[in-house]
Short mmCIF file of C-alpha atoms in Angstrom, two decimals:
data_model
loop_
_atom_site.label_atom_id
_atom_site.label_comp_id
_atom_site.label_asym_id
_atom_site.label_seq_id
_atom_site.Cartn_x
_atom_site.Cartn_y
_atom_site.Cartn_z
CA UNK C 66 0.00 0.00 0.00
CA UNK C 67 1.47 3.70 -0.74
CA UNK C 68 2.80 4.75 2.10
CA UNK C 69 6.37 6.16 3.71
CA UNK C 70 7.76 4.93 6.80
CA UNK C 71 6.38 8.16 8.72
CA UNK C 72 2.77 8.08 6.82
CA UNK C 73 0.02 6.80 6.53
CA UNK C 74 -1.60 4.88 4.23
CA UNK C 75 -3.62 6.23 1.37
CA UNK C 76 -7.25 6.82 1.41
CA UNK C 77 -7.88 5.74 -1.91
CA UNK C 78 -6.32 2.54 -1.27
CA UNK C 79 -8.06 1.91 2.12
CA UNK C 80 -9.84 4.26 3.66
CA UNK C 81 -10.38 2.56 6.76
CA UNK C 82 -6.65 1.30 7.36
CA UNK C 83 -6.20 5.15 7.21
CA UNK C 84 -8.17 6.39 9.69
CA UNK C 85 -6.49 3.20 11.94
CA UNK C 86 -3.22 3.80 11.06
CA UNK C 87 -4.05 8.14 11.46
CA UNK C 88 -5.56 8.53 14.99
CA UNK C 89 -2.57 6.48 16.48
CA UNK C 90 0.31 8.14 14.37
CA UNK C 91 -1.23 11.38 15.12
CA UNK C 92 -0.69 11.15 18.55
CA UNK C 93 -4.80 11.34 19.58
CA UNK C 94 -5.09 7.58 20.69
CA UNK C 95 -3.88 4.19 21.58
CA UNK C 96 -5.75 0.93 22.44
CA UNK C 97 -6.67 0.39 25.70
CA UNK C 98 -5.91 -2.86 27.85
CA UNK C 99 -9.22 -4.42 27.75
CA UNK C 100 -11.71 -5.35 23.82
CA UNK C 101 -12.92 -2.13 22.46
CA UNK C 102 -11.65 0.43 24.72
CA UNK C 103 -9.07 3.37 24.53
CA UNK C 104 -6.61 6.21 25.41
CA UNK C 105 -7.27 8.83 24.37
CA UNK C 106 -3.39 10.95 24.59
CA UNK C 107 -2.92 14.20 25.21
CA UNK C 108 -3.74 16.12 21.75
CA UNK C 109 -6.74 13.94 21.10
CA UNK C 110 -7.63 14.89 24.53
CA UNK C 111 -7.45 18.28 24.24
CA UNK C 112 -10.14 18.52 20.78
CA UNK C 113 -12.27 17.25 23.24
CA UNK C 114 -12.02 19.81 26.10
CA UNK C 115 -11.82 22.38 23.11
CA UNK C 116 -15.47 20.90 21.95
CA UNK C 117 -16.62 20.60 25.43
CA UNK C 118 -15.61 23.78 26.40
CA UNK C 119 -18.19 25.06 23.87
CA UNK C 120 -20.56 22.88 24.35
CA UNK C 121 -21.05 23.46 27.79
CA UNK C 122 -21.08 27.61 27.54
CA UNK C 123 -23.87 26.61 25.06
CA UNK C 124 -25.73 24.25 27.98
CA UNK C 125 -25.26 26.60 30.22
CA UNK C 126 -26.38 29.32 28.89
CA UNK C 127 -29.73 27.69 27.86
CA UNK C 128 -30.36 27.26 31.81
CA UNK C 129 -29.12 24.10 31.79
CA UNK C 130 -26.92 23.18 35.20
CA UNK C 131 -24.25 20.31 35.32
CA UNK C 132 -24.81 17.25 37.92
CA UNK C 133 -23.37 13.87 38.26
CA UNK C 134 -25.12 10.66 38.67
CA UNK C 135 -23.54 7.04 39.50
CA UNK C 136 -21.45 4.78 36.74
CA UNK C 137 -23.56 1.85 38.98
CA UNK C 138 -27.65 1.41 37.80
CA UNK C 139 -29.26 -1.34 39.42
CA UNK C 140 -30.81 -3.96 36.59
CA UNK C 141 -34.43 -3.53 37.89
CA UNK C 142 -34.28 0.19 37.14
CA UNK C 143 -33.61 -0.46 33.33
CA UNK C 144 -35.97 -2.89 32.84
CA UNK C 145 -38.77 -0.69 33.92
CA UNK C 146 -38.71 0.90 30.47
CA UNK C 147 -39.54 -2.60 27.95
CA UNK C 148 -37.92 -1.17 24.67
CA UNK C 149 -35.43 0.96 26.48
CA UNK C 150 -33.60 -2.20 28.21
CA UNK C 151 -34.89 -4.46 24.92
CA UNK C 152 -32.51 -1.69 23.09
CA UNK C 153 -29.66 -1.62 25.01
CA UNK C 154 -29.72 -5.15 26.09
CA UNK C 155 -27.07 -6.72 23.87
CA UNK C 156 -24.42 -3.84 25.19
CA UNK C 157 -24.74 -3.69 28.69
CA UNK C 158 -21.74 -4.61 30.74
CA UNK C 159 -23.08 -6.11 33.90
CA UNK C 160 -21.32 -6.26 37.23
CA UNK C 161 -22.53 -9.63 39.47
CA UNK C 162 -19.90 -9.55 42.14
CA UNK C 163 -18.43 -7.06 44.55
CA UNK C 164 -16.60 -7.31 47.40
CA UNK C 165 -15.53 -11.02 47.27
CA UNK C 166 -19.71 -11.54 47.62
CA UNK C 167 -22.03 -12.38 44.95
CA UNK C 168 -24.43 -9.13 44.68
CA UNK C 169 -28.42 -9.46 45.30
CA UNK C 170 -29.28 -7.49 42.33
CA UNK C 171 -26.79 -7.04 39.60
CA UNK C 172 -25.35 -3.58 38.85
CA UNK C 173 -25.52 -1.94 34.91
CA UNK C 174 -22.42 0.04 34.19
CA UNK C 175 -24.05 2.95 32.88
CA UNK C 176 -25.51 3.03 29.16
CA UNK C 177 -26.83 5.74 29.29
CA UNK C 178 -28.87 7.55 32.13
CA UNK C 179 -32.18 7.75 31.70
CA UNK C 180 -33.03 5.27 34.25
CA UNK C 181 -30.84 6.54 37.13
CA UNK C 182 -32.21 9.93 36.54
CA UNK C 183 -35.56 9.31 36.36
CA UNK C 184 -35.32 8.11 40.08
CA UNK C 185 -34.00 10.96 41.06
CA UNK C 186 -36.42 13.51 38.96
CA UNK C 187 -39.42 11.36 40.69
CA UNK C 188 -37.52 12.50 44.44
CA UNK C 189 -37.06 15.88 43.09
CA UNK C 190 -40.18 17.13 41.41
CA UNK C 191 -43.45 17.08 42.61
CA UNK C 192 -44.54 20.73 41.61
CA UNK C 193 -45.07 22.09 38.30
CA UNK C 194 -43.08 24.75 40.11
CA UNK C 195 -39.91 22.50 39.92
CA UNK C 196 -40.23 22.65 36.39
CA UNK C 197 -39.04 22.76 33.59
CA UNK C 198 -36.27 20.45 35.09
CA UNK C 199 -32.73 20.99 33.09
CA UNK C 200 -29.87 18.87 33.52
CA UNK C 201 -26.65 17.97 31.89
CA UNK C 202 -24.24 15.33 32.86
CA UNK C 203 -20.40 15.08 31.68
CA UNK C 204 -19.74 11.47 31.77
CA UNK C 205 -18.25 8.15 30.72
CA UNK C 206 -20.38 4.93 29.23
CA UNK C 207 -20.22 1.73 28.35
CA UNK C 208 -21.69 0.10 25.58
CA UNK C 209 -19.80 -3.33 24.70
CA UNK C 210 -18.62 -3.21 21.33
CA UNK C 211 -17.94 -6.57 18.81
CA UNK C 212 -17.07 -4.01 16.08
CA UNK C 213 -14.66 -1.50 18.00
CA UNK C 214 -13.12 1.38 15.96
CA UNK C 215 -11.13 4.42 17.51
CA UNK C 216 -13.45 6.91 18.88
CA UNK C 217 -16.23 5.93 16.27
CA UNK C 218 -17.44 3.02 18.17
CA UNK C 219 -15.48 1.66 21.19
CA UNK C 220 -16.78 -0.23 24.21
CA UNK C 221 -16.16 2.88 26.56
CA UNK C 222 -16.79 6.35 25.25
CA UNK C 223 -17.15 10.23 26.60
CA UNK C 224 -19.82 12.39 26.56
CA UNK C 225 -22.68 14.65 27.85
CA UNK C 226 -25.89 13.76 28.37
CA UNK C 227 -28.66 16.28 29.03
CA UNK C 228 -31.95 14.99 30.55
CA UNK C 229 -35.17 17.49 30.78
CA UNK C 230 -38.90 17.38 32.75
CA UNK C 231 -41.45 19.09 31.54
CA UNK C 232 -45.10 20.11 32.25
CA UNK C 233 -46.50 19.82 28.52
CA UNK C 234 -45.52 17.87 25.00
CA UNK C 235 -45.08 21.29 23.31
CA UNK C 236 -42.51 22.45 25.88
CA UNK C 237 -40.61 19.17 25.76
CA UNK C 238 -40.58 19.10 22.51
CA UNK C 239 -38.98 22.39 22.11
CA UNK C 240 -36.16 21.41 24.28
CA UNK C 241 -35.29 18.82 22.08
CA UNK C 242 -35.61 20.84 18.68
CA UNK C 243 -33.03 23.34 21.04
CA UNK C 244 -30.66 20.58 21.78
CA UNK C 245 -30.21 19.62 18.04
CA UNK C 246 -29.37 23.11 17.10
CA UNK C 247 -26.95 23.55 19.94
CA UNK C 248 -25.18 20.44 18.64
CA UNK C 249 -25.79 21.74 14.74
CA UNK C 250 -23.92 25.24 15.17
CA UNK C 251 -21.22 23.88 17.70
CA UNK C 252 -20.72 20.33 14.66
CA UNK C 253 -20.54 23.53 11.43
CA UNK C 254 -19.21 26.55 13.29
CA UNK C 255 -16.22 24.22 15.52
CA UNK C 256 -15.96 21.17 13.66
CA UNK C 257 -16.70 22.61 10.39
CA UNK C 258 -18.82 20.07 9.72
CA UNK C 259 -21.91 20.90 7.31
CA UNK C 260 -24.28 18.56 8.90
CA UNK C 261 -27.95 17.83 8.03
CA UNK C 262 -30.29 17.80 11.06
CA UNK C 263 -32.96 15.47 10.32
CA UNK C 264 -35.77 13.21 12.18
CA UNK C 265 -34.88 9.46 12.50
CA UNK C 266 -37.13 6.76 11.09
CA UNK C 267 -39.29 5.03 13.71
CA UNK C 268 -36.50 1.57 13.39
CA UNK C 269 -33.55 4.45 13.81
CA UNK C 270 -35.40 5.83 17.15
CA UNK C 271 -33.30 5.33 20.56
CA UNK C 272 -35.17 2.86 22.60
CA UNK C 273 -37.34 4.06 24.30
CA UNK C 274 -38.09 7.00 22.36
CA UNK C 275 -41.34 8.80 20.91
CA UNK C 276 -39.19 10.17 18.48
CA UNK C 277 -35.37 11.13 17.93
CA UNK C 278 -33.33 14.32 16.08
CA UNK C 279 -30.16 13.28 14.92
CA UNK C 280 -26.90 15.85 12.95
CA UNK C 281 -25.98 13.60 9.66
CA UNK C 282 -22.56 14.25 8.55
CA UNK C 283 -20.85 12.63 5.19
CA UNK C 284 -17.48 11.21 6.09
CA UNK C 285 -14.45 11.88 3.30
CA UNK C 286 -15.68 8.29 1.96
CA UNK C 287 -19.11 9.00 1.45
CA UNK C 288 -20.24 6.90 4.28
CA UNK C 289 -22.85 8.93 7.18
CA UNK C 290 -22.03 9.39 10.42
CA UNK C 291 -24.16 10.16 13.45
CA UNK C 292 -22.80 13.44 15.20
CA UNK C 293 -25.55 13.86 17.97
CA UNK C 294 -28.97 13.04 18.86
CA UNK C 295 -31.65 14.45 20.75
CA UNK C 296 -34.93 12.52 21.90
CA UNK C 297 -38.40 13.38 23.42
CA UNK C 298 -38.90 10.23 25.32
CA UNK C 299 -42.88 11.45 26.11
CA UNK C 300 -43.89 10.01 29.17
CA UNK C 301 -42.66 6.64 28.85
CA UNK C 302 -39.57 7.16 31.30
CA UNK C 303 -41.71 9.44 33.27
CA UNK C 304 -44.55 6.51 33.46
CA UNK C 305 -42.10 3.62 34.80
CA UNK C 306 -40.45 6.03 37.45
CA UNK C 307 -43.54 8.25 38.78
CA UNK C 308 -42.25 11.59 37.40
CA UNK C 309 -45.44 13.43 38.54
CA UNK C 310 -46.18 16.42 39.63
CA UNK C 311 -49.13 18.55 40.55
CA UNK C 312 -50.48 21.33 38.15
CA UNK C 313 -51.27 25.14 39.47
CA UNK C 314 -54.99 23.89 40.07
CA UNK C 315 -54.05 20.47 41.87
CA UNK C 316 -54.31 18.15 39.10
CA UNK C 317 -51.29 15.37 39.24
CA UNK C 318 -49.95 14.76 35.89
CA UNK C 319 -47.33 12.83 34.20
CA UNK C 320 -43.86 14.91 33.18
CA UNK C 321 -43.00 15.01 29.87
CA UNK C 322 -38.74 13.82 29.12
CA UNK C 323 -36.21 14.28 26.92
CA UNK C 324 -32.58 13.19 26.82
CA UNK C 325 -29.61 14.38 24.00
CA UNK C 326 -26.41 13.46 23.67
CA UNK C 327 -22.92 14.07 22.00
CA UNK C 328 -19.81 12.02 22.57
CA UNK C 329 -16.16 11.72 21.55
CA UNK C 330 -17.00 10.26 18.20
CA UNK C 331 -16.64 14.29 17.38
CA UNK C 332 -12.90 13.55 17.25
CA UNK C 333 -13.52 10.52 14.75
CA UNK C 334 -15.99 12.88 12.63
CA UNK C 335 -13.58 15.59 12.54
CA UNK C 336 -10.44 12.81 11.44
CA UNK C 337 -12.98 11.66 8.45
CA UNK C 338 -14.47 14.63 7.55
CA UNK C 339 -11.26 16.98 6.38
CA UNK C 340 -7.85 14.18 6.97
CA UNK C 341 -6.10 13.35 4.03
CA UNK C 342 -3.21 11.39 2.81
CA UNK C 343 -0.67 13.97 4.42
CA UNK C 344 -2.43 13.25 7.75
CA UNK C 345 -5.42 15.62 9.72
CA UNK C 346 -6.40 18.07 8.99
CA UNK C 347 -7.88 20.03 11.67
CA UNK C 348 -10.03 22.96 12.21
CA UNK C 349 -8.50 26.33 13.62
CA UNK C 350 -11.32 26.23 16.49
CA UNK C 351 -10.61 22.93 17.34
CA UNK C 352 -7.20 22.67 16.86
CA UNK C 353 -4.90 22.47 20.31
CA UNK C 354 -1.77 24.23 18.26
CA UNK C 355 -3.58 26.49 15.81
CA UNK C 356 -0.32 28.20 15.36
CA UNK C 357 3.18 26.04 15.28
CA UNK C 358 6.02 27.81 14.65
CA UNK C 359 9.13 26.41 13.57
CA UNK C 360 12.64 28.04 13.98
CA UNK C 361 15.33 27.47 11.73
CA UNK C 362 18.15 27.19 13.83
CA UNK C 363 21.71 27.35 12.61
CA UNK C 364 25.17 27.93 13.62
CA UNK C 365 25.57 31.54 15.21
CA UNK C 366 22.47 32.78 14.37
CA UNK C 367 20.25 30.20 16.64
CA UNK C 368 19.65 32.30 19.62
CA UNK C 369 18.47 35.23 17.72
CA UNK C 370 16.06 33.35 15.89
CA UNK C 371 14.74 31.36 18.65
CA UNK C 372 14.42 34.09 20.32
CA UNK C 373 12.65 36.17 17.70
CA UNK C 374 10.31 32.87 17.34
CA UNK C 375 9.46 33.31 21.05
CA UNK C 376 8.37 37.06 20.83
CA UNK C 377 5.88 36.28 18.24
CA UNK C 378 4.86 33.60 19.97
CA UNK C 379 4.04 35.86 22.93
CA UNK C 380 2.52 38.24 20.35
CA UNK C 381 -0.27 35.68 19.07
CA UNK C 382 -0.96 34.29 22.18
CA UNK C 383 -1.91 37.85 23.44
CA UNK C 384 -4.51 37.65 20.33
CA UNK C 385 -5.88 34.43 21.76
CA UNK C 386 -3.99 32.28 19.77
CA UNK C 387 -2.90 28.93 20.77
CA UNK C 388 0.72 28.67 19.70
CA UNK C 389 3.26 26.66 20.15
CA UNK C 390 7.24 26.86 18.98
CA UNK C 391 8.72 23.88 17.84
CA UNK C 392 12.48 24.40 18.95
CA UNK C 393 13.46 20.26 19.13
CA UNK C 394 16.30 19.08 18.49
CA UNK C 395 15.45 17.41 14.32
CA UNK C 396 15.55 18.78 11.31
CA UNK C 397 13.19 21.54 9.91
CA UNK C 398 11.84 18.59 7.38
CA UNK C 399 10.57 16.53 9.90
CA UNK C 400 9.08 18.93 11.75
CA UNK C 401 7.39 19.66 8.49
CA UNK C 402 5.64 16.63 8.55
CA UNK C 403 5.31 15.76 11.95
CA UNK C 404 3.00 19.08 11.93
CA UNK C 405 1.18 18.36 8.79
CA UNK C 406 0.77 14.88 10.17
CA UNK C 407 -0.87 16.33 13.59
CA UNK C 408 -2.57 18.85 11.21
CA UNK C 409 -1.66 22.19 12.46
CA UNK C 410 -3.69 24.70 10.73
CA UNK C 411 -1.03 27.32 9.83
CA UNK C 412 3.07 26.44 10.14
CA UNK C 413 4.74 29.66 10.10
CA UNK C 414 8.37 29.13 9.47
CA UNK C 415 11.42 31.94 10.69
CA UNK C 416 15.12 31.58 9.58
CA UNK C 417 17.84 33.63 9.80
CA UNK C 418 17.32 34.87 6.16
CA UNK C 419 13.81 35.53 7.17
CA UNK C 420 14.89 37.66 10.24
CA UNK C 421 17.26 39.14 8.90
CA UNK C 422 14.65 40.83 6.12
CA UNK C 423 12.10 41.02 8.24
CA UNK C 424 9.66 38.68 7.45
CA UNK C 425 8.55 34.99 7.71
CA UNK C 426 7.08 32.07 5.52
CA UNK C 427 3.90 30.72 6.36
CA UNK C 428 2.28 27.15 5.17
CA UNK C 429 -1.74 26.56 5.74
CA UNK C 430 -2.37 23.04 5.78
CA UNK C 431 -4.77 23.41 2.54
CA UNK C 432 -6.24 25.22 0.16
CA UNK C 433 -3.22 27.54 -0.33
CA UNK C 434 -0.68 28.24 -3.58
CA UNK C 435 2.13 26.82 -0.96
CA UNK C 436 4.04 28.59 1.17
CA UNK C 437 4.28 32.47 1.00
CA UNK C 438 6.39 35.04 2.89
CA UNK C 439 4.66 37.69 5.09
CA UNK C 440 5.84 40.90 7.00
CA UNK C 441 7.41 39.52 10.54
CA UNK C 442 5.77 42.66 12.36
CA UNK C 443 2.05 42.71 10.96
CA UNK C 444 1.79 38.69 11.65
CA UNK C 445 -0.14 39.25 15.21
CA UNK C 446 -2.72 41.42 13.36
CA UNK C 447 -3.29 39.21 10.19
CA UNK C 448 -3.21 35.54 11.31
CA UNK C 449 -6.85 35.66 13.01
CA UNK C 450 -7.97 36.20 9.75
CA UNK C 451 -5.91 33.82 8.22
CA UNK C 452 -7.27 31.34 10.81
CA UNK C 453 -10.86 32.44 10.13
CA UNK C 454 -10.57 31.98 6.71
CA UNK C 455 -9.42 28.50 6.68
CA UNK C 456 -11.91 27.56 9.35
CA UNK C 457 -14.57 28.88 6.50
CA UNK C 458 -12.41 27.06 3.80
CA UNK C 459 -12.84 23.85 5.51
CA UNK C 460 -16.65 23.71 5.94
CA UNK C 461 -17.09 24.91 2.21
CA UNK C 462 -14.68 21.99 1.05
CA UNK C 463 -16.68 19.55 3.47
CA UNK C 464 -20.08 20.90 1.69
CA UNK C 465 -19.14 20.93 -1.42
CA UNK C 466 -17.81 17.34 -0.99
CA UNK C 467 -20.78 16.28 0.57
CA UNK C 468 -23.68 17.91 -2.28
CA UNK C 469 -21.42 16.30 -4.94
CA UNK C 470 -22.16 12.78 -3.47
CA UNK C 471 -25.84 13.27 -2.61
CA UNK C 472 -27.92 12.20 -5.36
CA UNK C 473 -31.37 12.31 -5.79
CA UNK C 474 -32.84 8.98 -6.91
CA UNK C 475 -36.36 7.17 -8.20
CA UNK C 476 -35.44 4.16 -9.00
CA UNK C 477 -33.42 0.78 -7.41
CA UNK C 478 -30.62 0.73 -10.02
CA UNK C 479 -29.98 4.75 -9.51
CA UNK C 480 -30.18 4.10 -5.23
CA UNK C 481 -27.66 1.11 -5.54
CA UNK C 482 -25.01 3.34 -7.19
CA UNK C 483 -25.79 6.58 -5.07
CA UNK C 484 -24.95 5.05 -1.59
CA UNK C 485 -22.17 3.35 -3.33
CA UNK C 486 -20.35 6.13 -3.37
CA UNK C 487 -22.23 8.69 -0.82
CA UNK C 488 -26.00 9.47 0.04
CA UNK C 489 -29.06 8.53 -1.43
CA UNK C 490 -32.38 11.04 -1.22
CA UNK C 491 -35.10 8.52 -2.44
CA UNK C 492 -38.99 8.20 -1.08
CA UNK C 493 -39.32 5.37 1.19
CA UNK C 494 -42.91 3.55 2.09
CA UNK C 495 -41.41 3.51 6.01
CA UNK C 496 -42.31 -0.30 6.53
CA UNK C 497 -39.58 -1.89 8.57
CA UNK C 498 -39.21 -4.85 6.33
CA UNK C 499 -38.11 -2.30 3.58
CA UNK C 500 -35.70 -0.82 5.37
CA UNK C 501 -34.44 -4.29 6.55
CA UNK C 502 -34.20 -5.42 2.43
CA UNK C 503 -32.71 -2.62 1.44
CA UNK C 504 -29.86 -2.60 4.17
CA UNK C 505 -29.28 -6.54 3.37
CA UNK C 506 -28.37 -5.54 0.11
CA UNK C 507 -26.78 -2.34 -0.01
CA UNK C 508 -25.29 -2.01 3.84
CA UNK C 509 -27.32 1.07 3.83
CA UNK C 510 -29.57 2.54 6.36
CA UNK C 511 -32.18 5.48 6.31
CA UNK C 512 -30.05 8.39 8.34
CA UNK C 513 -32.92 10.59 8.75
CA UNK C 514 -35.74 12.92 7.15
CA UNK C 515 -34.09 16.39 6.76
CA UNK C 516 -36.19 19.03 8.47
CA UNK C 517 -35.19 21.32 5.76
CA UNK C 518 -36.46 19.05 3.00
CA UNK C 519 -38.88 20.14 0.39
CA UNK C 520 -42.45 18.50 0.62
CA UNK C 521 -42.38 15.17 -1.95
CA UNK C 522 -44.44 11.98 -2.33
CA UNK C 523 -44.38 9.37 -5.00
CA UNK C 524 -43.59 5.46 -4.82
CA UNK C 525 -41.02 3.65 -2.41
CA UNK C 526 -37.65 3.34 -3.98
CA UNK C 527 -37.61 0.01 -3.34
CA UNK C 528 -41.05 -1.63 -2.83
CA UNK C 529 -43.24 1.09 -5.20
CA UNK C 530 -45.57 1.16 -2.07
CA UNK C 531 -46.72 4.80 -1.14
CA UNK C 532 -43.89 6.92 0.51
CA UNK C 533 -44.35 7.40 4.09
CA UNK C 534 -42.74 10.62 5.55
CA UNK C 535 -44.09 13.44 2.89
CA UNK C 536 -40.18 13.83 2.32
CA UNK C 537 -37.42 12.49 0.67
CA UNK C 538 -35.03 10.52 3.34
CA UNK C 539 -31.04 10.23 3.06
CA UNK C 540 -29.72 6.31 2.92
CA UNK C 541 -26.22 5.81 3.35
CA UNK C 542 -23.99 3.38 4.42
CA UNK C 543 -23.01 4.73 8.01
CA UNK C 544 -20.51 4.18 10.89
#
């Protein structure tokens, strides 16, 4: 396969030994000790806190507050809920002994937290005064994985998970339409993902669920990938854990829930949707180094330039920039690549040739005529922009990408080819058994009915019944 000793290999040979190979060379994870789970190092590490940094502002300032519930969930409270614990039944890690003792009823590690909150939200509320109930919870799961993939699927994963109570259906519902456009401005204007928020089919809901939002994003190899969900759950949860509570004129009545979620598959999403064969490529907002600058150090003049490397350094940072200066001890080449590898945003390079006049070279990671030479003094005023624009640059690229693959389709032979190679929009009659053929033999799954989409009706793609949802629906193959 095309690769160097330092690379990786080539999407076009093998797309998924390139993300493998990518995460871990990049320095943003290693396997963990035990199936399916991982490390997540340092850099990978800090996307995430960049992501949930923003994410949480966003929570918070929605009126949302942060608590913590237990990792341990007693069996009996998920099976409460029939297609909630039905759902999640096959990836529950289950803990039968503690303590040297055999326990009397077996501990969940957590899922997911519906359950374990819903006890608590039946202590808490009892007023509609103590409503609407907001909470978010920054966590760790487990869901056992046979499949396990690097931050796309893995047997352990982070997140946050908000869960809501509320006095009405149109109130809950609002909360969750709020939660999927949190997660859709933080996935284009962060991740510089374009993503498509949608409505899941009723065989794509979370268990549990009277119906579930989802963000749809189109990986670099056409394939969709689920960036974050958000679910009114009814009264369902509220039903098996007496979530009551008593209107202004006395009447006791059932809350209505929601719960919404994003994880660390952002980091996976972000790898797929703008890497290539040089290595990431990462955007300036969620970059950890948006700014790496690498001194040219030789003889006599070393000191100077270091020093002069520094000072701008100091000078960016004092813009908000996160910078960092490369000064190791290897040569300017392989810093070169370990950066492009890591994908830095912008490289800016400073020799003595360069201080001497003045000025400095600087290298985006894409989308430039190669490297170009800039005044040394102006830099702190001009590389925001320079930033900015490549953050825009990168969703544009990751849009246009994604509308070249999407293909509107009416028939089977034109819906085999399109999720192929990308996304299919095609009428579907909505009858699980459809859905079931058509994954069986295409590996593709209906990702969700855009809310955007124009009003359309006309024969199933696949079974010529009636078409179910008064809108086209995206198929794709999917992680």
């Amino acid at each position: 396969m095309a690769r160097d000793e330092r690379g990786v290999t080539a999407q076009s040979a093998d797309f998924a030994t390139w993300y493998n190979e990518l995460v871990i060379k990049a320095g943003l994870v290693d396997r963990g000790p035990a199936k399916g789970t991982m490390v997540i190092r340092p850099y990978g590490y800090r996307i995430w806190e960049l992501l949930q940094a923003e994410l949480d502002r966003r929570i918070k300032e929605t009126g949302h507050e942060n608590a913590y519930f237990p990792l341990l969930i007693p069996q009996s409270y998920l099976e409460r809920e029939a297609d909630h614990v039905e759902g999640f039944a096959p990836e529950l890690a289950v803990v039968t002994h503690a303590g040297g003792k055999e326990l009397e009823e077996p501990l969940v590690v957590r899922p997911t937290s519906e359950t374990i909150i819903g006890e608590m939200m039946a202590k808490w509320i009892s007023s509609h005064r103590d409503l609407p109930m907001l909470l978010n919870q920054w966590a760790n799961v487990v869901r056992w994985e046979m499949r396990p993939r690097m931050f796309l699927r893995t047997t352990e994963f982070l997140w946050q998970e908000g869960h809501t109570a509320h006095a009405d259906e149109p109130e809950a519902r609002a909360e969750m339409e709020l939660a999927l456009d949190i997660y859709t401005t933080v996935a284009r204007e962060f991740a510089a993902m374009p993503v498509v928020p949608g409505r899941k089919t009723p065989g794509e809901r979370f268990a549990g669920a009277v119906e579930t939002l989802t963000i749809e994003s189109m990986m670099r190899d056409g394939k969709a990938l689920q960036a974050g969900t958000s679910h009114y759950l009814g009264t369902n949860f509220a039903q098996a854990f007496g979530i009551r509570y008593a209107a202004a004129d006395g009447r006791e009545a059932l809350c209505h829930t929601t719960s919404w979620g994003m994880t660390t598959r952002m980091i996976g999403a972000v790898v797929l949707t703008h890497g290539d064969d040089r290595g990431l490529v990462l955007p300036p907002r969620l970059a950890p180094h948006q700014v790496v600058i690498v001194p040219i150090m030789r003889g006599d003049s070393a000191a100077a330039v270091l020093a002069a490397a520094e000072e701008l350094a100091q000078s960016l940072r004092a813009k908000g920039i996160r910078v960092h200066v490369d000064d190791r001890d290897q040569t300017p080449g392989w810093k070169f690549n370990e950066w492009e590898m890591r994908g830095v945003p912008l490289r800016i390079e400073l020799g003595p040739r360069d201080l001497a006049a003045g000025t400095a070279v600087l290298v985006r990671r894409l989308g430039d005529e190669g490297k170009h030479t800039a005044d040394l003094a102006t830099l702190p005023a001009t590389v925001p922009a320079i930033l900015d624009d490549f953050q825009t640059y990168l969703l544009t690229r990751a849009a246009d990408f994604r509308d070249e693959h999407t293909h509107q389709v009416d028939d089977w032979p034109s819906f085999e080819a399109a999720v192929a190679t990308g996304w299919a929009c095609a009428l579907h009659c909505g009858n699980p058994t459809c859905e079931d053929e058509i994954k069986a033999r295409t590996a593709a799954t209906p990702r969700c009915i855009p809310l955007s989409a124009a009003p359309d009706s006309g024969p199933c793609v696949r079974c010529s019944s009636p078409s179910a949802y008064g809108k086209r629906v995206i198929f794709s193959r999917a992680y």
